[in-house]
């Protein structure tokens, strides 16, 4: 007998829960990709995706995941041998730096560790030392899905603008778009990437690059651009075929249209507020338990899309297994914090709270975690569910 029978809940930090409306949108026959509804719908998605990113500039769409976007974004703006400054606050910041290095860039990493946000002053000091402006790009992650840290891109963009260094500011928003506030134009961002499977509530497989006119101009001299990754034709397509350099991902586009409609109908600022409230409810519960230590101590640097937790090993693995087998809830594993072969790896887990999420999903998961602690005999503090309900009641 298992109590997990019934509707399961994928509470990992992506792929996120797909709404029924999105799933229904995909359930149709293959469309005409040359004229008609599919073409019109794709043209209509472009301004709406720009609205979600907070920009009026340029957008290119790809059939790829986030790792492909790292390569696509860099190949459009740098040449072999160019200098790149990579700001690392976790597994995904170092991953993007690795791609830049593999493409032939000279990469310098500023590593801020796995438990804190980047320090803008250190970044500016590094750029000040580059008096000849040889650094072509600064890469960073808005929310690192592994550590759950959220970096202050607004402050970084303002500081780089005030310094006057010409390096492009490139930001990975794969975990944060549609969950945490982000304003491309207002925050002086030049390149931003995001994928379909997290805050955009669409199956994995589509990627997006928003880029400024300044990035477009700077990239004209880039010698790493290849035909498939080239964003030029994708940003100004004459026909649907050119958006994707080949056949369009038709059913992903139907799903994306439904998801984007849901975001815009709710209102982008309301979406951000919902995520902030529900994330805070989780944080309140984790603090009350005490046995689950939030990886990011500073509340201002915590993501509203994902939370990484530390606890005594192997209790995190025991917890994940019990939750999946007995409660029907799948929690996320640790990524990049410790060696998976190490016993310490079993002391980390992650909870995704992004996209299609509401109060009863969060409260139900917290109650299920409480049951797991009880069943496994894991000592913890009292009042977690009460703390979370107070946050949600106040937020409502």
mmCIF file of C-alpha atoms in Angstrom:
data_model
loop_
_atom_site.group_PDB
_atom_site.id
_atom_site.type_symbol
_atom_site.label_atom_id
_atom_site.label_comp_id
_atom_site.label_asym_id
_atom_site.label_seq_id
_atom_site.Cartn_x
_atom_site.Cartn_y
_atom_site.Cartn_z
ATOM 1 C CA UNK A 1 0.000 0.000 0.000
ATOM 2 C CA UNK A 2 1.261 3.467 -0.880
ATOM 3 C CA UNK A 3 -0.257 6.843 -0.057
ATOM 4 C CA UNK A 4 1.322 8.214 -3.238
ATOM 5 C CA UNK A 5 -1.439 6.924 -5.519
ATOM 6 C CA UNK A 6 -3.319 9.872 -6.975
ATOM 7 C CA UNK A 7 -2.103 13.001 -8.747
ATOM 8 C CA UNK A 8 1.659 13.358 -8.340
ATOM 9 C CA UNK A 9 3.461 16.654 -7.820
ATOM 10 C CA UNK A 10 6.797 17.394 -9.497
ATOM 11 C CA UNK A 11 8.287 19.861 -7.016
ATOM 12 C CA UNK A 12 11.699 20.082 -8.680
ATOM 13 C CA UNK A 13 13.144 23.333 -10.051
ATOM 14 C CA UNK A 14 12.180 22.528 -13.639
ATOM 15 C CA UNK A 15 10.588 21.117 -15.610
ATOM 16 C CA UNK A 16 7.796 22.779 -13.698
ATOM 17 C CA UNK A 17 4.146 21.777 -13.431
ATOM 18 C CA UNK A 18 2.346 22.284 -16.729
ATOM 19 C CA UNK A 19 -1.168 23.761 -16.490
ATOM 20 C CA UNK A 20 -4.085 21.827 -17.957
ATOM 21 C CA UNK A 21 -4.658 24.776 -20.276
ATOM 22 C CA UNK A 22 -1.152 24.370 -21.675
ATOM 23 C CA UNK A 23 -1.524 20.621 -22.085
ATOM 24 C CA UNK A 24 -4.859 21.025 -23.871
ATOM 25 C CA UNK A 25 -3.340 23.574 -26.245
ATOM 26 C CA UNK A 26 -0.882 20.936 -27.449
ATOM 27 C CA UNK A 27 -3.488 18.256 -28.105
ATOM 28 C CA UNK A 28 -4.163 18.931 -31.779
ATOM 29 C CA UNK A 29 -3.143 17.828 -35.225
ATOM 30 C CA UNK A 30 -0.030 19.171 -36.909
ATOM 31 C CA UNK A 31 -0.711 22.618 -38.428
ATOM 32 C CA UNK A 32 0.221 24.300 -41.677
ATOM 33 C CA UNK A 33 3.609 25.905 -41.034
ATOM 34 C CA UNK A 34 3.581 28.150 -44.116
ATOM 35 C CA UNK A 35 0.461 30.281 -43.737
ATOM 36 C CA UNK A 36 -2.429 30.805 -41.370
ATOM 37 C CA UNK A 37 -2.888 30.360 -37.634
ATOM 38 C CA UNK A 38 0.541 29.011 -36.711
ATOM 39 C CA UNK A 39 2.369 31.822 -38.523
ATOM 40 C CA UNK A 40 0.144 34.540 -37.054
ATOM 41 C CA UNK A 41 0.379 33.052 -33.575
ATOM 42 C CA UNK A 42 4.190 32.968 -33.651
ATOM 43 C CA UNK A 43 4.399 36.574 -34.833
ATOM 44 C CA UNK A 44 2.109 37.495 -31.938
ATOM 45 C CA UNK A 45 4.269 35.696 -29.376
ATOM 46 C CA UNK A 46 7.275 37.900 -30.052
ATOM 47 C CA UNK A 47 5.972 41.181 -28.547
ATOM 48 C CA UNK A 48 4.445 39.313 -25.614
ATOM 49 C CA UNK A 49 7.730 37.547 -24.808
ATOM 50 C CA UNK A 50 9.465 40.918 -24.982
ATOM 51 C CA UNK A 51 6.921 42.269 -22.498
ATOM 52 C CA UNK A 52 7.656 39.432 -20.067
ATOM 53 C CA UNK A 53 11.387 40.174 -20.326
ATOM 54 C CA UNK A 54 10.871 43.918 -19.979
ATOM 55 C CA UNK A 55 12.324 44.962 -23.317
ATOM 56 C CA UNK A 56 11.349 46.524 -26.614
ATOM 57 C CA UNK A 57 14.535 45.400 -28.355
ATOM 58 C CA UNK A 58 15.358 42.053 -29.988
ATOM 59 C CA UNK A 59 14.358 38.409 -29.530
ATOM 60 C CA UNK A 60 15.598 35.178 -31.113
ATOM 61 C CA UNK A 61 13.943 31.797 -30.511
ATOM 62 C CA UNK A 62 15.657 28.412 -30.687
ATOM 63 C CA UNK A 63 14.878 24.715 -30.459
ATOM 64 C CA UNK A 64 17.325 24.007 -27.624
ATOM 65 C CA UNK A 65 17.789 23.867 -23.870
ATOM 66 C CA UNK A 66 19.727 26.215 -21.607
ATOM 67 C CA UNK A 67 23.118 24.726 -22.404
ATOM 68 C CA UNK A 68 22.506 25.415 -26.074
ATOM 69 C CA UNK A 69 21.579 28.990 -25.203
ATOM 70 C CA UNK A 70 24.886 29.505 -23.434
ATOM 71 C CA UNK A 71 26.655 28.627 -26.668
ATOM 72 C CA UNK A 72 24.242 30.541 -28.889
ATOM 73 C CA UNK A 73 24.503 33.741 -26.863
ATOM 74 C CA UNK A 74 28.294 33.727 -26.694
ATOM 75 C CA UNK A 75 28.833 32.777 -30.338
ATOM 76 C CA UNK A 76 26.832 35.819 -31.429
ATOM 77 C CA UNK A 77 28.922 38.383 -29.550
ATOM 78 C CA UNK A 78 32.518 37.194 -29.062
ATOM 79 C CA UNK A 79 35.458 36.070 -31.159
ATOM 80 C CA UNK A 80 38.043 33.425 -30.378
ATOM 81 C CA UNK A 81 40.548 34.880 -27.927
ATOM 82 C CA UNK A 82 38.221 37.552 -26.543
ATOM 83 C CA UNK A 83 38.225 38.092 -22.793
ATOM 84 C CA UNK A 84 35.104 37.185 -20.796
ATOM 85 C CA UNK A 85 34.532 37.894 -17.110
ATOM 86 C CA UNK A 86 32.314 35.183 -15.602
ATOM 87 C CA UNK A 87 30.602 35.805 -12.268
ATOM 88 C CA UNK A 88 30.058 32.482 -10.496
ATOM 89 C CA UNK A 89 27.542 31.921 -7.714
ATOM 90 C CA UNK A 90 26.921 28.230 -8.269
ATOM 91 C CA UNK A 91 26.875 25.362 -10.724
ATOM 92 C CA UNK A 92 25.259 27.203 -13.610
ATOM 93 C CA UNK A 93 27.494 30.255 -13.474
ATOM 94 C CA UNK A 94 30.530 27.996 -13.752
ATOM 95 C CA UNK A 95 28.805 26.021 -16.514
ATOM 96 C CA UNK A 96 28.404 29.112 -18.692
ATOM 97 C CA UNK A 97 32.045 30.022 -18.033
ATOM 98 C CA UNK A 98 33.032 26.537 -19.175
ATOM 99 C CA UNK A 99 31.208 26.980 -22.471
ATOM 100 C CA UNK A 100 32.951 30.326 -23.061
ATOM 101 C CA UNK A 101 36.300 28.665 -22.401
ATOM 102 C CA UNK A 102 35.483 25.787 -24.755
ATOM 103 C CA UNK A 103 34.627 28.287 -27.500
ATOM 104 C CA UNK A 104 38.116 29.748 -27.228
ATOM 105 C CA UNK A 105 37.509 32.769 -25.034
ATOM 106 C CA UNK A 106 39.973 33.849 -22.342
ATOM 107 C CA UNK A 107 37.814 33.461 -19.251
ATOM 108 C CA UNK A 108 38.427 35.000 -15.851
ATOM 109 C CA UNK A 109 36.108 33.793 -13.103
ATOM 110 C CA UNK A 110 35.054 35.769 -10.054
ATOM 111 C CA UNK A 111 33.774 33.022 -7.772
ATOM 112 C CA UNK A 112 31.556 34.155 -4.896
ATOM 113 C CA UNK A 113 30.994 30.650 -3.553
ATOM 114 C CA UNK A 114 27.855 28.566 -3.243
ATOM 115 C CA UNK A 115 26.129 30.430 -0.418
ATOM 116 C CA UNK A 116 26.108 34.119 -1.326
ATOM 117 C CA UNK A 117 25.217 36.539 -4.096
ATOM 118 C CA UNK A 118 27.770 38.336 -6.208
ATOM 119 C CA UNK A 119 29.332 41.523 -4.839
ATOM 120 C CA UNK A 120 28.924 44.375 -7.295
ATOM 121 C CA UNK A 121 31.953 46.261 -5.918
ATOM 122 C CA UNK A 122 34.245 43.341 -6.728
ATOM 123 C CA UNK A 123 32.926 43.190 -10.277
ATOM 124 C CA UNK A 124 33.433 46.909 -10.796
ATOM 125 C CA UNK A 125 36.963 46.706 -9.395
ATOM 126 C CA UNK A 126 37.775 43.952 -11.879
ATOM 127 C CA UNK A 127 36.424 46.066 -14.742
ATOM 128 C CA UNK A 128 38.370 49.122 -13.562
ATOM 129 C CA UNK A 129 41.584 47.122 -13.883
ATOM 130 C CA UNK A 130 40.701 46.545 -17.551
ATOM 131 C CA UNK A 131 41.719 50.049 -18.595
ATOM 132 C CA UNK A 132 42.083 49.044 -22.249
ATOM 133 C CA UNK A 133 38.552 47.572 -22.335
ATOM 134 C CA UNK A 134 39.643 44.147 -23.511
ATOM 135 C CA UNK A 135 36.842 42.391 -21.598
ATOM 136 C CA UNK A 136 34.060 41.939 -24.136
ATOM 137 C CA UNK A 137 31.359 40.388 -21.955
ATOM 138 C CA UNK A 138 30.354 39.820 -18.339
ATOM 139 C CA UNK A 139 28.284 36.675 -17.791
ATOM 140 C CA UNK A 140 26.233 35.975 -14.694
ATOM 141 C CA UNK A 141 23.163 34.063 -13.547
ATOM 142 C CA UNK A 142 20.131 35.881 -12.159
ATOM 143 C CA UNK A 143 19.015 32.834 -10.148
ATOM 144 C CA UNK A 144 21.336 29.853 -9.903
ATOM 145 C CA UNK A 145 19.112 26.782 -9.868
ATOM 146 C CA UNK A 146 21.715 24.796 -7.921
ATOM 147 C CA UNK A 147 22.356 27.195 -5.025
ATOM 148 C CA UNK A 148 19.017 29.111 -5.186
ATOM 149 C CA UNK A 149 20.837 32.431 -4.912
ATOM 150 C CA UNK A 150 19.377 35.499 -6.629
ATOM 151 C CA UNK A 151 21.840 38.116 -7.820
ATOM 152 C CA UNK A 152 21.115 41.848 -7.905
ATOM 153 C CA UNK A 153 21.198 42.443 -11.651
ATOM 154 C CA UNK A 154 19.647 45.893 -11.293
ATOM 155 C CA UNK A 155 22.545 47.083 -9.140
ATOM 156 C CA UNK A 156 25.131 45.413 -11.359
ATOM 157 C CA UNK A 157 23.711 46.934 -14.537
ATOM 158 C CA UNK A 158 23.589 50.402 -13.001
ATOM 159 C CA UNK A 159 27.165 50.139 -11.738
ATOM 160 C CA UNK A 160 28.481 48.991 -15.106
ATOM 161 C CA UNK A 161 26.619 51.812 -16.839
ATOM 162 C CA UNK A 162 28.023 54.393 -14.428
ATOM 163 C CA UNK A 163 31.548 53.021 -14.905
ATOM 164 C CA UNK A 164 31.234 53.329 -18.652
ATOM 165 C CA UNK A 165 32.958 50.045 -19.444
ATOM 166 C CA UNK A 166 31.732 48.775 -22.847
ATOM 167 C CA UNK A 167 31.518 45.078 -21.859
ATOM 168 C CA UNK A 168 28.163 43.472 -22.586
ATOM 169 C CA UNK A 169 26.140 42.382 -19.552
ATOM 170 C CA UNK A 170 24.848 38.845 -20.249
ATOM 171 C CA UNK A 171 22.378 37.258 -17.828
ATOM 172 C CA UNK A 172 21.025 33.713 -17.501
ATOM 173 C CA UNK A 173 17.366 33.971 -16.422
ATOM 174 C CA UNK A 174 16.443 30.352 -17.074
ATOM 175 C CA UNK A 175 15.324 29.748 -13.485
ATOM 176 C CA UNK A 176 13.928 33.211 -12.809
ATOM 177 C CA UNK A 177 11.946 34.447 -15.800
ATOM 178 C CA UNK A 178 8.271 34.693 -14.876
ATOM 179 C CA UNK A 179 9.080 34.107 -11.187
ATOM 180 C CA UNK A 180 11.458 36.841 -9.996
ATOM 181 C CA UNK A 181 11.252 40.453 -11.090
ATOM 182 C CA UNK A 182 13.418 41.188 -14.121
ATOM 183 C CA UNK A 183 13.503 44.328 -16.292
ATOM 184 C CA UNK A 184 15.858 43.981 -19.255
ATOM 185 C CA UNK A 185 15.854 47.553 -20.525
ATOM 186 C CA UNK A 186 15.591 49.316 -17.175
ATOM 187 C CA UNK A 187 18.455 47.260 -15.729
ATOM 188 C CA UNK A 188 20.866 47.909 -18.626
ATOM 189 C CA UNK A 189 21.114 44.268 -19.686
ATOM 190 C CA UNK A 190 22.506 43.452 -23.141
ATOM 191 C CA UNK A 191 21.834 39.720 -23.498
ATOM 192 C CA UNK A 192 19.400 37.568 -21.544
ATOM 193 C CA UNK A 193 18.601 33.899 -21.983
ATOM 194 C CA UNK A 194 15.659 31.808 -20.757
ATOM 195 C CA UNK A 195 14.124 28.434 -21.524
ATOM 196 C CA UNK A 196 10.569 27.169 -21.809
ATOM 197 C CA UNK A 197 10.366 24.657 -18.963
ATOM 198 C CA UNK A 198 10.377 26.713 -15.773
ATOM 199 C CA UNK A 199 8.471 29.966 -15.219
ATOM 200 C CA UNK A 200 7.092 29.763 -18.758
ATOM 201 C CA UNK A 201 5.280 26.486 -17.872
ATOM 202 C CA UNK A 202 5.975 24.849 -21.246
ATOM 203 C CA UNK A 203 7.688 21.514 -21.993
ATOM 204 C CA UNK A 204 11.504 21.582 -22.258
ATOM 205 C CA UNK A 205 12.882 22.185 -25.715
ATOM 206 C CA UNK A 206 12.553 25.882 -26.542
ATOM 207 C CA UNK A 207 15.086 28.573 -25.740
ATOM 208 C CA UNK A 208 15.016 32.360 -26.047
ATOM 209 C CA UNK A 209 17.635 35.082 -26.301
ATOM 210 C CA UNK A 210 16.697 38.707 -25.817
ATOM 211 C CA UNK A 211 19.460 41.061 -26.935
ATOM 212 C CA UNK A 212 19.988 44.795 -27.074
ATOM 213 C CA UNK A 213 20.725 46.855 -30.157
ATOM 214 C CA UNK A 214 24.148 47.437 -28.606
ATOM 215 C CA UNK A 215 24.769 43.671 -28.464
ATOM 216 C CA UNK A 216 23.603 43.315 -32.067
ATOM 217 C CA UNK A 217 26.088 45.953 -33.161
ATOM 218 C CA UNK A 218 28.935 44.594 -31.026
ATOM 219 C CA UNK A 219 28.400 41.111 -32.383
ATOM 220 C CA UNK A 220 28.763 42.028 -36.037
ATOM 221 C CA UNK A 221 32.476 41.381 -35.751
ATOM 222 C CA UNK A 222 32.096 38.086 -33.852
ATOM 223 C CA UNK A 223 33.883 35.254 -35.622
ATOM 224 C CA UNK A 224 32.298 32.387 -33.656
ATOM 225 C CA UNK A 225 28.822 32.790 -35.134
ATOM 226 C CA UNK A 226 27.669 29.672 -36.970
ATOM 227 C CA UNK A 227 24.638 29.420 -39.284
ATOM 228 C CA UNK A 228 22.349 27.684 -36.798
ATOM 229 C CA UNK A 229 23.109 29.895 -33.772
ATOM 230 C CA UNK A 230 23.153 33.171 -35.732
ATOM 231 C CA UNK A 231 20.442 35.340 -34.195
ATOM 232 C CA UNK A 232 20.242 37.860 -37.056
ATOM 233 C CA UNK A 233 17.653 36.124 -39.244
ATOM 234 C CA UNK A 234 15.732 34.780 -36.257
ATOM 235 C CA UNK A 235 15.151 38.295 -34.949
ATOM 236 C CA UNK A 236 13.851 39.611 -38.283
ATOM 237 C CA UNK A 237 12.217 36.625 -39.997
ATOM 238 C CA UNK A 238 10.348 36.905 -43.261
ATOM 239 C CA UNK A 239 8.578 33.588 -42.672
ATOM 240 C CA UNK A 240 8.008 31.078 -39.862
ATOM 241 C CA UNK A 241 10.769 28.805 -41.179
ATOM 242 C CA UNK A 242 13.350 31.514 -40.449
ATOM 243 C CA UNK A 243 12.408 31.876 -36.772
ATOM 244 C CA UNK A 244 13.916 28.441 -36.117
ATOM 245 C CA UNK A 245 16.285 27.937 -39.055
ATOM 246 C CA UNK A 246 14.065 25.049 -40.087
ATOM 247 C CA UNK A 247 10.801 23.440 -39.087
ATOM 248 C CA UNK A 248 9.096 25.198 -36.183
ATOM 249 C CA UNK A 249 8.400 23.382 -32.871
ATOM 250 C CA UNK A 250 4.689 23.631 -33.602
ATOM 251 C CA UNK A 251 3.174 22.045 -30.511
ATOM 252 C CA UNK A 252 5.619 23.767 -28.183
ATOM 253 C CA UNK A 253 4.433 27.032 -29.723
ATOM 254 C CA UNK A 254 0.794 26.192 -29.027
ATOM 255 C CA UNK A 255 1.746 25.392 -25.439
ATOM 256 C CA UNK A 256 3.809 28.552 -25.101
ATOM 257 C CA UNK A 257 0.960 30.687 -26.446
ATOM 258 C CA UNK A 258 -1.349 29.337 -23.737
ATOM 259 C CA UNK A 259 1.268 29.820 -21.010
ATOM 260 C CA UNK A 260 2.088 33.370 -22.059
ATOM 261 C CA UNK A 261 -1.619 34.198 -22.140
ATOM 262 C CA UNK A 262 -1.934 32.949 -18.554
ATOM 263 C CA UNK A 263 0.979 35.119 -17.413
ATOM 264 C CA UNK A 264 -0.306 38.259 -19.107
ATOM 265 C CA UNK A 265 -3.880 37.690 -17.944
ATOM 266 C CA UNK A 266 -2.698 37.431 -14.343
ATOM 267 C CA UNK A 267 -0.408 40.416 -14.796
ATOM 268 C CA UNK A 268 3.366 40.217 -14.598
ATOM 269 C CA UNK A 269 3.657 42.090 -11.310
ATOM 270 C CA UNK A 270 0.946 39.883 -9.803
ATOM 271 C CA UNK A 271 2.891 36.814 -10.960
ATOM 272 C CA UNK A 272 6.007 38.130 -9.224
ATOM 273 C CA UNK A 273 4.046 38.884 -6.054
ATOM 274 C CA UNK A 274 2.487 35.408 -6.012
ATOM 275 C CA UNK A 275 5.899 33.787 -6.297
ATOM 276 C CA UNK A 276 7.325 36.029 -3.573
ATOM 277 C CA UNK A 277 4.521 35.130 -1.160
ATOM 278 C CA UNK A 278 4.639 31.396 -1.806
ATOM 279 C CA UNK A 279 8.445 31.301 -1.598
ATOM 280 C CA UNK A 280 8.290 33.176 1.710
ATOM 281 C CA UNK A 281 5.815 30.601 3.019
ATOM 282 C CA UNK A 282 8.291 27.843 2.265
ATOM 283 C CA UNK A 283 11.123 29.829 3.867
ATOM 284 C CA UNK A 284 9.064 30.347 7.021
ATOM 285 C CA UNK A 285 8.353 26.632 7.293
ATOM 286 C CA UNK A 286 11.990 25.665 6.757
ATOM 287 C CA UNK A 287 13.105 28.140 9.424
ATOM 288 C CA UNK A 288 10.567 26.757 11.909
ATOM 289 C CA UNK A 289 11.733 23.178 11.389
ATOM 290 C CA UNK A 290 15.351 24.092 12.027
ATOM 291 C CA UNK A 291 16.645 20.762 10.736
ATOM 292 C CA UNK A 292 16.471 22.157 7.190
ATOM 293 C CA UNK A 293 18.993 24.967 6.749
ATOM 294 C CA UNK A 294 18.407 27.332 3.848
ATOM 295 C CA UNK A 295 21.500 27.372 1.644
ATOM 296 C CA UNK A 296 21.179 31.151 1.221
ATOM 297 C CA UNK A 297 21.084 32.851 4.607
ATOM 298 C CA UNK A 298 20.337 36.374 3.348
ATOM 299 C CA UNK A 299 16.574 36.646 2.650
ATOM 300 C CA UNK A 300 17.209 39.395 0.084
ATOM 301 C CA UNK A 301 19.373 37.013 -1.960
ATOM 302 C CA UNK A 302 16.939 34.086 -1.994
ATOM 303 C CA UNK A 303 15.185 33.097 -5.179
ATOM 304 C CA UNK A 304 11.404 33.083 -5.438
ATOM 305 C CA UNK A 305 11.615 30.121 -7.839
ATOM 306 C CA UNK A 306 13.725 27.501 -6.034
ATOM 307 C CA UNK A 307 15.101 26.817 -2.556
ATOM 308 C CA UNK A 308 18.162 24.722 -1.799
ATOM 309 C CA UNK A 309 18.252 23.078 1.646
ATOM 310 C CA UNK A 310 20.994 21.525 3.750
ATOM 311 C CA UNK A 311 20.438 18.932 6.448
ATOM 312 C CA UNK A 312 22.228 16.050 8.124
ATOM 313 C CA UNK A 313 23.259 13.361 5.645
ATOM 314 C CA UNK A 314 21.763 10.988 4.620
ATOM 315 C CA UNK A 315 18.460 12.493 5.796
ATOM 316 C CA UNK A 316 17.918 14.534 2.627
ATOM 317 C CA UNK A 317 18.004 11.423 0.454
ATOM 318 C CA UNK A 318 15.787 9.537 2.916
ATOM 319 C CA UNK A 319 13.372 12.469 2.819
ATOM 320 C CA UNK A 320 13.258 12.612 -0.978
ATOM 321 C CA UNK A 321 12.680 8.894 -1.262
ATOM 322 C CA UNK A 322 9.877 8.878 1.309
ATOM 323 C CA UNK A 323 8.195 11.888 -0.311
ATOM 324 C CA UNK A 324 8.157 10.253 -3.727
ATOM 325 C CA UNK A 325 7.136 6.799 -2.551
ATOM 326 C CA UNK A 326 4.574 7.752 0.089
ATOM 327 C CA UNK A 327 3.382 11.279 -0.727
ATOM 328 C CA UNK A 328 3.642 11.383 -4.517
ATOM 329 C CA UNK A 329 5.937 14.433 -4.384
ATOM 330 C CA UNK A 330 9.258 14.554 -6.235
ATOM 331 C CA UNK A 331 11.883 16.870 -4.741
ATOM 332 C CA UNK A 332 15.079 18.013 -6.443
ATOM 333 C CA UNK A 333 18.522 16.550 -5.928
ATOM 334 C CA UNK A 334 21.701 18.510 -5.213
ATOM 335 C CA UNK A 335 23.599 19.871 -8.207
ATOM 336 C CA UNK A 336 27.216 20.966 -8.107
ATOM 337 C CA UNK A 337 27.479 21.687 -4.383
ATOM 338 C CA UNK A 338 29.393 18.534 -3.454
ATOM 339 C CA UNK A 339 30.660 15.466 -5.267
ATOM 340 C CA UNK A 340 27.725 13.072 -5.916
ATOM 341 C CA UNK A 341 29.969 10.229 -4.767
ATOM 342 C CA UNK A 342 30.474 11.906 -1.397
ATOM 343 C CA UNK A 343 28.290 11.000 1.605
ATOM 344 C CA UNK A 344 27.648 14.750 1.975
ATOM 345 C CA UNK A 345 25.609 14.692 -1.243
ATOM 346 C CA UNK A 346 22.820 12.987 0.707
ATOM 347 C CA UNK A 347 22.498 16.063 2.914
ATOM 348 C CA UNK A 348 21.020 18.369 0.237
ATOM 349 C CA UNK A 349 17.690 18.696 -1.524
ATOM 350 C CA UNK A 350 15.895 21.365 -3.511
ATOM 351 C CA UNK A 351 12.283 22.481 -3.757
ATOM 352 C CA UNK A 352 11.025 24.128 -6.917
ATOM 353 C CA UNK A 353 8.255 26.705 -6.523
ATOM 354 C CA UNK A 354 7.931 28.173 -9.982
ATOM 355 C CA UNK A 355 5.291 28.731 -12.611
ATOM 356 C CA UNK A 356 1.927 27.027 -12.125
ATOM 357 C CA UNK A 357 1.818 27.187 -8.321
ATOM 358 C CA UNK A 358 -0.728 28.161 -5.695
ATOM 359 C CA UNK A 359 -1.309 28.157 -1.950
ATOM 360 C CA UNK A 360 -2.744 24.670 -1.589
ATOM 361 C CA UNK A 361 0.178 23.153 -3.523
ATOM 362 C CA UNK A 362 2.674 24.827 -1.197
ATOM 363 C CA UNK A 363 0.762 24.076 1.996
ATOM 364 C CA UNK A 364 0.148 20.488 0.895
ATOM 365 C CA UNK A 365 3.838 19.992 0.229
ATOM 366 C CA UNK A 366 4.796 21.476 3.596
ATOM 367 C CA UNK A 367 2.321 19.170 5.354
ATOM 368 C CA UNK A 368 3.707 16.207 3.416
ATOM 369 C CA UNK A 369 7.238 17.141 4.463
ATOM 370 C CA UNK A 370 6.028 17.285 8.067
ATOM 371 C CA UNK A 371 4.645 13.763 7.679
ATOM 372 C CA UNK A 372 7.949 12.600 6.193
ATOM 373 C CA UNK A 373 9.904 13.958 9.153
ATOM 374 C CA UNK A 374 7.524 12.187 11.514
ATOM 375 C CA UNK A 375 7.676 8.891 9.647
ATOM 376 C CA UNK A 376 11.468 8.971 9.411
ATOM 377 C CA UNK A 377 12.004 10.059 12.986
ATOM 378 C CA UNK A 378 13.827 13.264 12.012
ATOM 379 C CA UNK A 379 13.850 15.751 14.890
ATOM 380 C CA UNK A 380 12.597 19.225 13.989
ATOM 381 C CA UNK A 381 11.040 22.312 15.469
ATOM 382 C CA UNK A 382 7.296 22.859 15.711
ATOM 383 C CA UNK A 383 4.992 25.329 13.998
ATOM 384 C CA UNK A 384 6.163 25.100 10.389
ATOM 385 C CA UNK A 385 2.716 24.806 8.844
ATOM 386 C CA UNK A 386 1.375 27.582 11.070
ATOM 387 C CA UNK A 387 4.260 29.858 10.051
ATOM 388 C CA UNK A 388 3.595 29.201 6.367
ATOM 389 C CA UNK A 389 -0.152 29.801 6.687
ATOM 390 C CA UNK A 390 0.478 33.171 8.333
ATOM 391 C CA UNK A 391 2.665 34.242 5.421
ATOM 392 C CA UNK A 392 0.051 33.172 2.896
ATOM 393 C CA UNK A 393 -2.814 34.771 4.838
ATOM 394 C CA UNK A 394 -0.926 38.056 5.039
ATOM 395 C CA UNK A 395 0.058 37.878 1.370
ATOM 396 C CA UNK A 396 -3.515 37.253 0.304
#
